[in-house]
PDB file of C-alpha atoms in Angstrom:
ATOM      1  CA  UNK S  25       0.034  -0.010   0.004  1.00  0.00           C
ATOM      2  CA  UNK S  26       2.821   2.434   0.868  1.00  0.00           C
ATOM      3  CA  UNK S  27       5.933   2.645  -1.155  1.00  0.00           C
ATOM      4  CA  UNK S  28       8.962   3.675   0.885  1.00  0.00           C
ATOM      5  CA  UNK S  29      11.825   5.402  -0.686  1.00  0.00           C
ATOM      6  CA  UNK S  30      15.298   4.621   0.032  1.00  0.00           C
ATOM      7  CA  UNK S  31      16.880   7.432   1.951  1.00  0.00           C
ATOM      8  CA  UNK S  32      18.824   9.550  -0.508  1.00  0.00           C
ATOM      9  CA  UNK S  33      21.732  11.657   0.487  1.00  0.00           C
ATOM     10  CA  UNK S  34      20.991  15.315  -0.207  1.00  0.00           C
ATOM     11  CA  UNK S  35      23.293  17.501  -2.180  1.00  0.00           C
ATOM     12  CA  UNK S  36      25.495  19.836   0.018  1.00  0.00           C
ATOM     13  CA  UNK S  37      26.352  23.333  -1.107  1.00  0.00           C
ATOM     14  CA  UNK S  38      30.213  23.578  -1.221  1.00  0.00           C
ATOM     15  CA  UNK S  39      30.690  27.081  -2.667  1.00  0.00           C
ATOM     16  CA  UNK S  40      28.593  29.852  -4.279  1.00  0.00           C
ATOM     17  CA  UNK S  41      29.845  32.787  -6.285  1.00  0.00           C
ATOM     18  CA  UNK S  42      27.855  35.517  -8.015  1.00  0.00           C
ATOM     19  CA  UNK S  43      28.370  38.627 -10.070  1.00  0.00           C
ATOM     20  CA  UNK S  44      25.597  41.214 -10.142  1.00  0.00           C
ATOM     21  CA  UNK S  45      24.459  42.667 -13.364  1.00  0.00           C
ATOM     22  CA  UNK S  46      26.957  44.924 -15.132  1.00  0.00           C
ATOM     23  CA  UNK S  47      26.841  46.724 -18.373  1.00  0.00           C
ATOM     24  CA  UNK S  48      28.949  44.934 -21.154  1.00  0.00           C
ATOM     25  CA  UNK S  49      28.819  47.933 -23.648  1.00  0.00           C
ATOM     26  CA  UNK S  50      29.419  51.610 -22.724  1.00  0.00           C
ATOM     27  CA  UNK S  51      28.054  54.849 -24.271  1.00  0.00           C
ATOM     28  CA  UNK S  52      31.554  55.671 -25.892  1.00  0.00           C
ATOM     29  CA  UNK S  53      31.360  52.529 -28.078  1.00  0.00           C
ATOM     30  CA  UNK S  54      29.974  52.854 -31.435  1.00  0.00           C
ATOM     31  CA  UNK S  55      27.076  50.502 -31.098  1.00  0.00           C
ATOM     32  CA  UNK S  56      23.721  51.143 -32.837  1.00  0.00           C
ATOM     33  CA  UNK S  57      21.016  49.395 -30.730  1.00  0.00           C
ATOM     34  CA  UNK S  58      17.706  48.840 -32.592  1.00  0.00           C
ATOM     35  CA  UNK S  59      15.707  46.958 -29.983  1.00  0.00           C
ATOM     36  CA  UNK S  60      16.135  46.132 -26.215  1.00  0.00           C
ATOM     37  CA  UNK S  61      14.320  43.290 -24.571  1.00  0.00           C
ATOM     38  CA  UNK S  62      11.619  44.168 -22.082  1.00  0.00           C
ATOM     39  CA  UNK S  63      12.932  41.842 -19.537  1.00  0.00           C
ATOM     40  CA  UNK S  64      16.134  39.860 -18.658  1.00  0.00           C
ATOM     41  CA  UNK S  65      16.617  36.387 -20.011  1.00  0.00           C
ATOM     42  CA  UNK S  66      17.810  33.846 -17.588  1.00  0.00           C
ATOM     43  CA  UNK S  67      19.054  30.228 -18.154  1.00  0.00           C
ATOM     44  CA  UNK S  68      19.991  27.657 -15.509  1.00  0.00           C
ATOM     45  CA  UNK S  69      22.560  25.058 -16.542  1.00  0.00           C
ATOM     46  CA  UNK S  70      23.737  21.951 -14.519  1.00  0.00           C
ATOM     47  CA  UNK S  71      26.982  20.159 -15.064  1.00  0.00           C
ATOM     48  CA  UNK S  72      28.307  16.882 -13.545  1.00  0.00           C
ATOM     49  CA  UNK S  73      32.007  17.248 -12.875  1.00  0.00           C
ATOM     50  CA  UNK S  74      34.768  15.025 -11.330  1.00  0.00           C
ATOM     51  CA  UNK S  75      35.770  17.605  -8.841  1.00  0.00           C
ATOM     52  CA  UNK S  76      34.017  20.936  -8.133  1.00  0.00           C
ATOM     53  CA  UNK S  77      37.172  22.615  -7.029  1.00  0.00           C
ATOM     54  CA  UNK S  78      39.055  23.085 -10.208  1.00  0.00           C
ATOM     55  CA  UNK S  79      38.932  26.750 -11.493  1.00  0.00           C
ATOM     56  CA  UNK S  80      39.120  25.715 -15.198  1.00  0.00           C
ATOM     57  CA  UNK S  81      35.976  23.535 -14.881  1.00  0.00           C
ATOM     58  CA  UNK S  82      34.171  26.497 -13.198  1.00  0.00           C
ATOM     59  CA  UNK S  83      35.256  29.035 -15.874  1.00  0.00           C
ATOM     60  CA  UNK S  84      34.267  26.565 -18.531  1.00  0.00           C
ATOM     61  CA  UNK S  85      30.745  26.087 -16.983  1.00  0.00           C
ATOM     62  CA  UNK S  86      30.160  29.846 -16.845  1.00  0.00           C
ATOM     63  CA  UNK S  87      31.431  30.317 -20.386  1.00  0.00           C
ATOM     64  CA  UNK S  88      29.275  27.472 -21.686  1.00  0.00           C
ATOM     65  CA  UNK S  89      26.275  28.768 -19.918  1.00  0.00           C
ATOM     66  CA  UNK S  90      26.708  32.209 -21.519  1.00  0.00           C
ATOM     67  CA  UNK S  91      27.066  30.609 -24.927  1.00  0.00           C
ATOM     68  CA  UNK S  92      23.820  28.672 -24.360  1.00  0.00           C
ATOM     69  CA  UNK S  93      21.994  31.933 -23.167  1.00  0.00           C
ATOM     70  CA  UNK S  94      23.312  33.704 -26.346  1.00  0.00           C
ATOM     71  CA  UNK S  95      21.857  31.052 -28.564  1.00  0.00           C
ATOM     72  CA  UNK S  96      18.560  31.342 -26.822  1.00  0.00           C
ATOM     73  CA  UNK S  97      18.274  35.071 -27.415  1.00  0.00           C
ATOM     74  CA  UNK S  98      19.341  34.648 -30.970  1.00  0.00           C
ATOM     75  CA  UNK S  99      16.291  32.468 -31.539  1.00  0.00           C
ATOM     76  CA  UNK S 100      14.169  35.391 -30.237  1.00  0.00           C
ATOM     77  CA  UNK S 101      15.749  37.931 -32.766  1.00  0.00           C
ATOM     78  CA  UNK S 102      18.462  39.509 -30.527  1.00  0.00           C
ATOM     79  CA  UNK S 103      22.256  39.340 -30.933  1.00  0.00           C
ATOM     80  CA  UNK S 104      23.901  40.792 -27.815  1.00  0.00           C
ATOM     81  CA  UNK S 105      23.555  41.044 -24.086  1.00  0.00           C
ATOM     82  CA  UNK S 106      23.670  44.542 -22.758  1.00  0.00           C
ATOM     83  CA  UNK S 107      23.789  43.600 -19.132  1.00  0.00           C
ATOM     84  CA  UNK S 108      25.208  40.304 -17.737  1.00  0.00           C
ATOM     85  CA  UNK S 109      25.134  38.581 -14.360  1.00  0.00           C
ATOM     86  CA  UNK S 110      25.796  35.088 -13.226  1.00  0.00           C
ATOM     87  CA  UNK S 111      25.639  32.766 -10.218  1.00  0.00           C
ATOM     88  CA  UNK S 112      27.563  29.700  -9.732  1.00  0.00           C
ATOM     89  CA  UNK S 113      26.937  27.013  -6.999  1.00  0.00           C
ATOM     90  CA  UNK S 114      29.000  23.890  -6.484  1.00  0.00           C
ATOM     91  CA  UNK S 115      27.244  20.972  -4.885  1.00  0.00           C
ATOM     92  CA  UNK S 116      28.674  17.804  -3.492  1.00  0.00           C
ATOM     93  CA  UNK S 117      26.974  14.430  -2.616  1.00  0.00           C
ATOM     94  CA  UNK S 118      29.493  11.828  -1.595  1.00  0.00           C
ATOM     95  CA  UNK S 119      32.209  11.779  -4.307  1.00  0.00           C
ATOM     96  CA  UNK S 120      29.941  13.319  -6.925  1.00  0.00           C
ATOM     97  CA  UNK S 121      30.155  16.938  -7.699  1.00  0.00           C
ATOM     98  CA  UNK S 122      27.632  19.216  -9.577  1.00  0.00           C
ATOM     99  CA  UNK S 123      27.992  22.768 -10.887  1.00  0.00           C
ATOM    100  CA  UNK S 124      24.871  24.918 -11.372  1.00  0.00           C
ATOM    101  CA  UNK S 125      25.128  28.075 -13.318  1.00  0.00           C
ATOM    102  CA  UNK S 126      22.460  30.682 -13.527  1.00  0.00           C
ATOM    103  CA  UNK S 127      23.273  33.166 -16.312  1.00  0.00           C
ATOM    104  CA  UNK S 128      21.150  36.275 -16.845  1.00  0.00           C
ATOM    105  CA  UNK S 129      21.283  39.055 -19.331  1.00  0.00           C
ATOM    106  CA  UNK S 130      19.373  41.850 -20.956  1.00  0.00           C
ATOM    107  CA  UNK S 131      18.890  40.944 -24.689  1.00  0.00           C
ATOM    108  CA  UNK S 132      19.165  43.522 -27.427  1.00  0.00           C
ATOM    109  CA  UNK S 133      19.577  43.716 -31.187  1.00  0.00           C
ATOM    110  CA  UNK S 134      22.408  45.816 -32.472  1.00  0.00           C
ATOM    111  CA  UNK S 135      22.796  46.849 -36.051  1.00  0.00           C
ATOM    112  CA  UNK S 136      25.915  46.699 -38.066  1.00  0.00           C
ATOM    113  CA  UNK S 137      29.234  45.112 -37.184  1.00  0.00           C
ATOM    114  CA  UNK S 138      29.342  43.860 -33.627  1.00  0.00           C
ATOM    115  CA  UNK S 139      32.227  44.464 -31.449  1.00  0.00           C
ATOM    116  CA  UNK S 140      34.400  41.434 -30.308  1.00  0.00           C
ATOM    117  CA  UNK S 141      32.609  39.533 -27.483  1.00  0.00           C
ATOM    118  CA  UNK S 142      34.122  40.189 -24.109  1.00  0.00           C
ATOM    119  CA  UNK S 143      34.567  37.225 -21.668  1.00  0.00           C
ATOM    120  CA  UNK S 144      31.826  36.859 -18.890  1.00  0.00           C
ATOM    121  CA  UNK S 145      32.264  39.553 -16.187  1.00  0.00           C
ATOM    122  CA  UNK S 146      34.647  39.164 -13.279  1.00  0.00           C
ATOM    123  CA  UNK S 147      35.729  35.633 -13.881  1.00  0.00           C
ATOM    124  CA  UNK S 148      38.643  36.157 -11.432  1.00  0.00           C
ATOM    125  CA  UNK S 149      36.378  35.428  -8.463  1.00  0.00           C
ATOM    126  CA  UNK S 150      36.384  31.857  -9.472  1.00  0.00           C
ATOM    127  CA  UNK S 151      40.136  31.577  -8.623  1.00  0.00           C
ATOM    128  CA  UNK S 152      39.366  31.518  -4.965  1.00  0.00           C
ATOM    129  CA  UNK S 153      36.672  28.744  -4.918  1.00  0.00           C
ATOM    130  CA  UNK S 154      37.038  26.179  -2.203  1.00  0.00           C
TER     131      UNK S 154
END
């Protein structure tokens, strides 16, 4: 009559880093904006990793999350993110590690030649992850 679940070990938060929204382009740059999205676009991406402490894995996760979010906004007719923010959380359960990245940005459509894409903001905070 009753099904009992095996007791599962919960995920433990090992570390959490975040960067608040910052502008990726400034007024002095020659950027012709045609349309700005009414709201921010957010994506949450989860990665299974061998160790949650390696800075390259963390950087790669944030960069991949940004690329995925850019692909999503391109489907909606935008081509840049004017503001960008991200939050990274490292989880552990036994020997398993999981990285969750929430990447957020304000989409816009710029006309003409786009400037080179900058890396995600403040990636240096990942150097001190425990």
